[in-house]
CSV table of C-alpha atoms and ligand atoms in Angstrom, one decimal:
chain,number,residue,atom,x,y,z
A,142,UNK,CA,13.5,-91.4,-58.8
A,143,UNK,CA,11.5,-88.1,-57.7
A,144,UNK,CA,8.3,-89.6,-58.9
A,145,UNK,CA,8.4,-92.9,-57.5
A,146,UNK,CA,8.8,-90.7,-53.9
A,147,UNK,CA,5.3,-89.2,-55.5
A,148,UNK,CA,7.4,-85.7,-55.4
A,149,UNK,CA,6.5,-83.0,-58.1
A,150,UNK,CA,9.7,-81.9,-59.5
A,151,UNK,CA,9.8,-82.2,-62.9
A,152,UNK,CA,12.4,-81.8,-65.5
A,153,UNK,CA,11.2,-77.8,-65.8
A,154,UNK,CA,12.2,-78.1,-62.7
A,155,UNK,CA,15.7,-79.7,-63.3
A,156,UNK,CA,16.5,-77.7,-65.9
A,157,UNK,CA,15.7,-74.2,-64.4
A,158,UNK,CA,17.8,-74.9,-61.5
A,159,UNK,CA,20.8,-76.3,-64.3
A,160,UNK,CA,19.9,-72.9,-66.1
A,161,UNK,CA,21.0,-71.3,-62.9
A,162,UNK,CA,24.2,-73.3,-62.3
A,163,UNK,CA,25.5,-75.5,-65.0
A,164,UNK,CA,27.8,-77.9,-62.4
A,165,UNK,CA,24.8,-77.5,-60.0
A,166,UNK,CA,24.3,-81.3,-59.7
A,167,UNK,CA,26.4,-83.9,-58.4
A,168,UNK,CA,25.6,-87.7,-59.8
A,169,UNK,CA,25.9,-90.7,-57.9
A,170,UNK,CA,27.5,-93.2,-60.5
A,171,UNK,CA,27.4,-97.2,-59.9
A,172,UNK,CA,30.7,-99.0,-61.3
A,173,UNK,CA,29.3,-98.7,-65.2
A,174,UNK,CA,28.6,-95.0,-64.7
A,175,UNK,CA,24.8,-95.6,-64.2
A,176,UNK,CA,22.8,-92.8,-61.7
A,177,UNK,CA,22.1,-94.0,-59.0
A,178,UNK,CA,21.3,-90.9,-56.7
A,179,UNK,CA,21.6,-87.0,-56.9
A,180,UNK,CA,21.8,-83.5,-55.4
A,181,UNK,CA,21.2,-80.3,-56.6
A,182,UNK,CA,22.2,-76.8,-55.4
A,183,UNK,CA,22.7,-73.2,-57.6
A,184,UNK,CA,23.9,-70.1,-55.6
A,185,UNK,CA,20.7,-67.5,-54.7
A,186,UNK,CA,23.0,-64.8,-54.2
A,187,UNK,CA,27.3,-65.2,-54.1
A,188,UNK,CA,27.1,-66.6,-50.1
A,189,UNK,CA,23.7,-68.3,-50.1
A,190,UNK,CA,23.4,-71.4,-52.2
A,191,UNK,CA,19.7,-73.6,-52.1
A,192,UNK,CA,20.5,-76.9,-52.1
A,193,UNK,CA,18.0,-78.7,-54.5
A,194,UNK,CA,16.5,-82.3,-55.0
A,195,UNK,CA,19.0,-84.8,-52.6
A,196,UNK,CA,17.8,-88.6,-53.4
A,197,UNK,CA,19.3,-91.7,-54.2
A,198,UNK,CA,17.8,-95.1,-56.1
A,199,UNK,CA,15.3,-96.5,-53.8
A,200,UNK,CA,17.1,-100.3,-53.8
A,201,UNK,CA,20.2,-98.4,-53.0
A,202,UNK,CA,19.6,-96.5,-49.7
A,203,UNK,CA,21.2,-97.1,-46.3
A,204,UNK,CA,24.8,-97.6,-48.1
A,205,UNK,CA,26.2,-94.5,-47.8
A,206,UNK,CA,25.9,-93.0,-51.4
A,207,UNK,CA,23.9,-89.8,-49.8
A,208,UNK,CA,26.3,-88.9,-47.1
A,209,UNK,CA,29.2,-89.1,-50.0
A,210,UNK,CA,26.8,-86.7,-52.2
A,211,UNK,CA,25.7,-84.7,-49.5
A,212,UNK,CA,30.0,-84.6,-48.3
A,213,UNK,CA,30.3,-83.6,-52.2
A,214,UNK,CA,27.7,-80.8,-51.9
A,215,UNK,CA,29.7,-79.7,-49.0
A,216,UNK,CA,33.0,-79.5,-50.7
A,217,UNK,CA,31.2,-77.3,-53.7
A,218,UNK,CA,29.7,-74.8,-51.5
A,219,UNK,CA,32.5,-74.1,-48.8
A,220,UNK,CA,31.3,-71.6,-46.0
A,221,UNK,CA,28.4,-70.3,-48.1
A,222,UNK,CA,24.7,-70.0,-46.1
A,223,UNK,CA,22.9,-73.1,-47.1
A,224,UNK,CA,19.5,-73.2,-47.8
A,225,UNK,CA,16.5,-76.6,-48.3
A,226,UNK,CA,13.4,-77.8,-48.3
A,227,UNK,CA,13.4,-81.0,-46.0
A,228,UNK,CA,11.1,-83.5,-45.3
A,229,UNK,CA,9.7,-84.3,-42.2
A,230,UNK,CA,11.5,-87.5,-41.5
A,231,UNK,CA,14.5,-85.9,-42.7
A,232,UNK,CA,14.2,-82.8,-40.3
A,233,UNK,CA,16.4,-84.2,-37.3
A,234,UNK,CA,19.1,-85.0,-39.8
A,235,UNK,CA,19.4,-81.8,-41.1
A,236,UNK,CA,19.2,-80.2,-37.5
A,237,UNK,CA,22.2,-81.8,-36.8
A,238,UNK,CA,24.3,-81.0,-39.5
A,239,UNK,CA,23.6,-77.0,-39.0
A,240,UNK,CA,19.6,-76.5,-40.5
A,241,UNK,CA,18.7,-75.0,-37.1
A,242,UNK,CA,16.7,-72.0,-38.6
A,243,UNK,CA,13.2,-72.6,-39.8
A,244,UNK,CA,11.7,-70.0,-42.0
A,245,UNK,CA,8.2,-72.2,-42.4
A,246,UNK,CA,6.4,-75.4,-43.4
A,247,UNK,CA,5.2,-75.9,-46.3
A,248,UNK,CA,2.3,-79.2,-47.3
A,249,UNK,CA,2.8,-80.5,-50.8
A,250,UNK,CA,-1.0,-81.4,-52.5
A,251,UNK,CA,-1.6,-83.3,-55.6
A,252,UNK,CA,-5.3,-84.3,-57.1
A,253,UNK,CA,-7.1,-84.1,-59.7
A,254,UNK,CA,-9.2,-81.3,-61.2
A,255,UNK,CA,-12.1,-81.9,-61.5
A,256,UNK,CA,-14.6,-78.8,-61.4
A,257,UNK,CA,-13.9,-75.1,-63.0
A,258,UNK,CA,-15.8,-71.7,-62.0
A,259,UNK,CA,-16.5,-69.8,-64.9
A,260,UNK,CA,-16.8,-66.1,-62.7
A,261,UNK,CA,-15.0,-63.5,-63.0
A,262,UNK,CA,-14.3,-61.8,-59.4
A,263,UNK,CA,-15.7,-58.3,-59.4
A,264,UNK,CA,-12.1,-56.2,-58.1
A,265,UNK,CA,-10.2,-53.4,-58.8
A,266,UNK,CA,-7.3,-56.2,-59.9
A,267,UNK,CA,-6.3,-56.6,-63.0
A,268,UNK,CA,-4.4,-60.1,-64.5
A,269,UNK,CA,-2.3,-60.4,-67.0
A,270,UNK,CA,0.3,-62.5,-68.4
A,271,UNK,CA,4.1,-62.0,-68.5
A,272,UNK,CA,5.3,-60.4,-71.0
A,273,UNK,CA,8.9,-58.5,-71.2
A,274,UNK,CA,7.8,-54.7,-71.1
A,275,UNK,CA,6.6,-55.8,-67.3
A,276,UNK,CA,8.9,-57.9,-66.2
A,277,UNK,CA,11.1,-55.3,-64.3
A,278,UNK,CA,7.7,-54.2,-62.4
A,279,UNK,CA,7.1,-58.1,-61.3
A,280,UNK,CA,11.0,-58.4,-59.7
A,281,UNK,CA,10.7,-54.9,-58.1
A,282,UNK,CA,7.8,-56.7,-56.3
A,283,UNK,CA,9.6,-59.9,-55.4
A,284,UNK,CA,12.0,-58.1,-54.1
A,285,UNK,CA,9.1,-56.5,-52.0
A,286,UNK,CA,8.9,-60.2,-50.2
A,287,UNK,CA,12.8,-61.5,-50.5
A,288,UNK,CA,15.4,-59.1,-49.4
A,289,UNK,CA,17.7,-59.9,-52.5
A,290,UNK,CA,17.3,-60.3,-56.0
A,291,UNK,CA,15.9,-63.6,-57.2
A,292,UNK,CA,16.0,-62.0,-61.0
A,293,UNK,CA,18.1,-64.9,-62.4
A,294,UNK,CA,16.4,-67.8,-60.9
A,295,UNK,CA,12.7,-66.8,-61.7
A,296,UNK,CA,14.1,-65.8,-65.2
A,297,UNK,CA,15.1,-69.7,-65.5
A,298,UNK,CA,11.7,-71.4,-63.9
A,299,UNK,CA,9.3,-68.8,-65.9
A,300,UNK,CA,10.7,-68.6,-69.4
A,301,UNK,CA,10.8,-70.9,-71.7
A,302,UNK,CA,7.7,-73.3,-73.6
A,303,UNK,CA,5.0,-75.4,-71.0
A,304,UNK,CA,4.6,-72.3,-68.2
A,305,UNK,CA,2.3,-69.4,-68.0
A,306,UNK,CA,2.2,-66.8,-65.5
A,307,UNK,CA,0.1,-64.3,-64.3
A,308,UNK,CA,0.4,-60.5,-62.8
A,309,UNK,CA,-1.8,-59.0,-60.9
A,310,UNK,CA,-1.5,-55.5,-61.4
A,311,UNK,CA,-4.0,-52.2,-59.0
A,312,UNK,CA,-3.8,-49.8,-61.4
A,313,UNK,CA,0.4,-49.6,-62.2
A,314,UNK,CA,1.7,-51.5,-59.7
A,315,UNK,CA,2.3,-55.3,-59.3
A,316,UNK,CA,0.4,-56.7,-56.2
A,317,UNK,CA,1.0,-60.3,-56.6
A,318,UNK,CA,1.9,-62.7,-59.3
A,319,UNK,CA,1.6,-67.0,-59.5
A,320,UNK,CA,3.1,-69.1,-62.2
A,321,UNK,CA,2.7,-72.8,-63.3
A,322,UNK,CA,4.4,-75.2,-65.7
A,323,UNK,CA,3.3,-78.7,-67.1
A,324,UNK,CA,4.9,-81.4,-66.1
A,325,UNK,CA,3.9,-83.0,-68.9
A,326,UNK,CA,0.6,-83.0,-70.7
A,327,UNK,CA,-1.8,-84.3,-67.7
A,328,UNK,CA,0.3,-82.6,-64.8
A,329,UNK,CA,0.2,-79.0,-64.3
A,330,UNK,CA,2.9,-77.6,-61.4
A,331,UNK,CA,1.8,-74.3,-59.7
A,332,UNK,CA,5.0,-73.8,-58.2
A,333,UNK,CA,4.5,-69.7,-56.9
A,334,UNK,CA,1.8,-67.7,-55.8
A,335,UNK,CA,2.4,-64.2,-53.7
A,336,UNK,CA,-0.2,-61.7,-53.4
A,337,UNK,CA,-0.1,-58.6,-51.3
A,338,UNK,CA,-4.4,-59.9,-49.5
A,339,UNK,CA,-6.1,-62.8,-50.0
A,340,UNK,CA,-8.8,-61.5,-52.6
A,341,UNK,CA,-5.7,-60.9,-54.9
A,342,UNK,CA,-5.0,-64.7,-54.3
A,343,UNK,CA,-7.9,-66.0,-55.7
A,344,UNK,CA,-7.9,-63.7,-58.6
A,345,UNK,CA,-4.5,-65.1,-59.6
A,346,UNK,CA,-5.6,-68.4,-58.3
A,347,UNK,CA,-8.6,-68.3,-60.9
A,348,UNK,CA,-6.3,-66.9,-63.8
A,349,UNK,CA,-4.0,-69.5,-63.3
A,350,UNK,CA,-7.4,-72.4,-63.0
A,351,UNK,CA,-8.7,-71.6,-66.1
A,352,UNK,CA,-5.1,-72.8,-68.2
A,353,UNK,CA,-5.6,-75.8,-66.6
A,354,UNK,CA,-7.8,-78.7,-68.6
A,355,UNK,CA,-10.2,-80.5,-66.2
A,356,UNK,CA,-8.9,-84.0,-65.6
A,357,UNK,CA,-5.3,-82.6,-64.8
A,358,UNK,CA,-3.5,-83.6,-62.4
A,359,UNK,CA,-2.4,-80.8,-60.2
A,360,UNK,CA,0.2,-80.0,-57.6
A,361,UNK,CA,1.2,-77.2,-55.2
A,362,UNK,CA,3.0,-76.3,-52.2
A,363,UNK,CA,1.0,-74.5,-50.1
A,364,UNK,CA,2.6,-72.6,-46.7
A,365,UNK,CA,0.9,-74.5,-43.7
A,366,UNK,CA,-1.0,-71.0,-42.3
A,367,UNK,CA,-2.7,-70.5,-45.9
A,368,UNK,CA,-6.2,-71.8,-45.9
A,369,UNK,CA,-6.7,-74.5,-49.1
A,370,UNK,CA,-8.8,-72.6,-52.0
A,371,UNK,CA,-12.3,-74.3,-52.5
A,372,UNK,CA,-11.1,-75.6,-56.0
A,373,UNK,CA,-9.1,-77.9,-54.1
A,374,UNK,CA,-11.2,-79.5,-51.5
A,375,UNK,CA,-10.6,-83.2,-52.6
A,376,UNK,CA,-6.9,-82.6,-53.1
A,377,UNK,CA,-4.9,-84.7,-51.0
A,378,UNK,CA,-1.6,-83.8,-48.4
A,379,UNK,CA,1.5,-86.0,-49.4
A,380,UNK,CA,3.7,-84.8,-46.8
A,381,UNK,CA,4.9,-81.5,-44.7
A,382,UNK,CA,8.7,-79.9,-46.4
A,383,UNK,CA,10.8,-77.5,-44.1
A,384,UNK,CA,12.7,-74.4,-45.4
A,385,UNK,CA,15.6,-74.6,-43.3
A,386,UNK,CA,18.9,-72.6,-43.2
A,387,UNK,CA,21.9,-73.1,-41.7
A,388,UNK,CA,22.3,-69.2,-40.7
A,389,UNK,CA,19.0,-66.9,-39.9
A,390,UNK,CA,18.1,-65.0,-43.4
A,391,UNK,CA,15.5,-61.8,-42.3
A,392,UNK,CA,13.3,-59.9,-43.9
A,393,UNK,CA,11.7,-62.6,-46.2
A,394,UNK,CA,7.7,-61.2,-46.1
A,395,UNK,CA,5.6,-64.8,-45.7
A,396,UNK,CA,2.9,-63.2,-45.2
A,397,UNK,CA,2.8,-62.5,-48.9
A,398,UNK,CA,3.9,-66.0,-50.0
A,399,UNK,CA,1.3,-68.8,-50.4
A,400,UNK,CA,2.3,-71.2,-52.6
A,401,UNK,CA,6.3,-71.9,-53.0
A,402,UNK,CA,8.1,-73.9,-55.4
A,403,UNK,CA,9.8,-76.1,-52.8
A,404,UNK,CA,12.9,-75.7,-55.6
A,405,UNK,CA,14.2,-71.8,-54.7
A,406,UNK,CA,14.6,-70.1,-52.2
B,796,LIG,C1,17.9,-89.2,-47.9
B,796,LIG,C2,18.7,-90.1,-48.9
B,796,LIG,C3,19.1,-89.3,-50.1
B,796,LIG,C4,19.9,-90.6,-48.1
B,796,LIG,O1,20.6,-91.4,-49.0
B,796,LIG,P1,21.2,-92.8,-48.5
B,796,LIG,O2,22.2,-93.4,-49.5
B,796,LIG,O3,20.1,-93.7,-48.1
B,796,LIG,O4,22.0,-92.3,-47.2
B,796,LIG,P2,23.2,-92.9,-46.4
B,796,LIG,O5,23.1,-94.4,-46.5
B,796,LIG,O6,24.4,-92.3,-46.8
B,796,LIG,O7,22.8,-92.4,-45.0
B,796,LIG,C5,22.7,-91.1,-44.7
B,796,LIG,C6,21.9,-90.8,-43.5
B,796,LIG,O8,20.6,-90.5,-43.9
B,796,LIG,C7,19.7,-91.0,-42.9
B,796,LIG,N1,18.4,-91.2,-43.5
B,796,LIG,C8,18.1,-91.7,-44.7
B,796,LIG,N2,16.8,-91.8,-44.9
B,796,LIG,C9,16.3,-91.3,-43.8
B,796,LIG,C10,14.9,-91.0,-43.4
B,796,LIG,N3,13.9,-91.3,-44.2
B,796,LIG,N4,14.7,-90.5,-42.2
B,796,LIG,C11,15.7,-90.2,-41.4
B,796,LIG,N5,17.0,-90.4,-41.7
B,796,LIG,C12,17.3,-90.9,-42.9
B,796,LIG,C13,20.4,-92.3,-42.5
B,796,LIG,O9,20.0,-92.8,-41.2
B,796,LIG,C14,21.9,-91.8,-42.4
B,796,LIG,O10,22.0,-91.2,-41.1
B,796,LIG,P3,23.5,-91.0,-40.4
B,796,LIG,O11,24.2,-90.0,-41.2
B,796,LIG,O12,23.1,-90.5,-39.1
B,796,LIG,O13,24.1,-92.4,-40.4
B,796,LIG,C15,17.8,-91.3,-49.3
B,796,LIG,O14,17.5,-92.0,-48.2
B,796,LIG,C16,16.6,-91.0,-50.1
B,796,LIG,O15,16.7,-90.9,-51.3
B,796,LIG,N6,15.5,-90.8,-49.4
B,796,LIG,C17,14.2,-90.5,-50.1
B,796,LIG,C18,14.2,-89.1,-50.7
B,796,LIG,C19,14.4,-88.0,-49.6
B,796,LIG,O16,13.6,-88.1,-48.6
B,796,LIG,N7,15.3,-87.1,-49.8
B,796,LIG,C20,15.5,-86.0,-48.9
B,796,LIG,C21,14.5,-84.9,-49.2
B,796,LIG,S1,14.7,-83.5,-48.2
């Protein structure tokens, strides 16, 4: 169903947020228990819960089955701060049911790649990949650019086979980080880069390029004030996404953030 709407979310994806919450997602069933439509949602911290993927079987729309999943997702998540990522078209509807805080917008790219630089960018920043002995130094920084602990979600999208990440470290200290996973073995996810400056960006940026195969199909989210790297310049815009809340959440540092997975918060 997520492909046909030409969305990136991939079973990584499914299963990280599953990971996270093991009842997190509520099934539309048709009389012989077929799917027909689904939401997501997993608890960030114990009162704000991210409400994941919401879609239902394309024939099937306009019958009510999403406003009995999305009255389901309700019931699950009582008085908790809600958290998505909504479509444009979808943005008045959410308004209305409480989503009247904004945090930013967010364009969803997908193309092809189809050329590779072979440089190595001359900066004090050094990449590396994950690895356990510095994975406390890479949540003390997210938690430089979210003002809670995201420990058990990231834990769930960046461990396991088909994902690599990368750490940028100035001498001890991590200053941004980016990860990816493969949707399968001709699509390649970058679901998150944050960097402290823009040079650390395209360090990361050409880490993360060079696990990539040319002739991959690639997606990203990127925040709508980041400027598109060069790498991507025939990449094409398949629609704007909204991270709204239902109460204001401060102290999140965009700035930093420049490409989001659309799944956390
Ligand atoms: C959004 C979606 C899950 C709703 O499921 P559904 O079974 O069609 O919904 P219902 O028949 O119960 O109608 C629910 C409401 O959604 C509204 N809605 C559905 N699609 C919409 C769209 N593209 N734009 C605006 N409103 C839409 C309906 O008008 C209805 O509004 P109402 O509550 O004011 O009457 C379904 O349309 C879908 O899968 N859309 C494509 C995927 C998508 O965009 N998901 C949301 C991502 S943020």
């Amino acid at each position: 169903m997520t492909s046909e709407e030409g969305w990136s979310f991939s079973e990584i994806d499914c299963r990280a947020s599953l990971k996270v919450d093991p009842e997190g997602l509520l099934v539309a069933e048709d009389e012989i228990g077929m799917p027909i439509g689904f939401i997501g949602l997993f608890n960030m911290t114990s009162n704000i819960t991210y409400v994941n993927v919401f879609i239902v079987q394309k024939d099937l729309r306009g019958k009510g089955i999403g406003k009995k999943l999305w009255e389901a997702m309700l019931k699950v998540t009582k008085d908790n701060t809600l958290v998505l990522d909504g479509v444009s078209q979808m943005k008045g509807w959410y308004e209305k049911r409480g989503f009247s805080f904004e945090a930013h917008s967010a364009s969803s790219y997908h193309g092809t790649l189809s050329s590779q630089e072979s440089v190595t960018l001359q900066n004090p920043y050094n990449i590396v990949s994950l690895s356990d002995d510095i994975w406390s130094a890479l949540i003390a920084y997210d938690q430089q650019i979210y003002p809670y602990s995201r420990e058990h979600v990231l834990r769930a999208w960046f461990c396991g086979v088909d994902r690599y990440t990368a750490v940028a470290f100035l001498d001890e200290s991590v200053v941004g980080y980016a990860n990816l996973h493969w949707k399968s073995k001709k699509e390649c996810n970058i679901r998150v880069l944050n960097a402290d400056n823009d040079v650390i960006a395209d360090t990361l940026l050409l880490n993360l390029l060079q696990h990539i195969p040319l002739g991959s199909n690639v997606s990203f989210i990127l925040l709508e004030d980041k400027p598109i790297a060069k790498y991507f310049s025939n990449f094409k815009i398949s629609g704007t996404e909204h991270k709204l809340f239902t109460k204001e959440i401060t102290g999140i540092q965009t700035d930093k953030i420049i490409f989001h997975t659309g799944h956390t918060i």
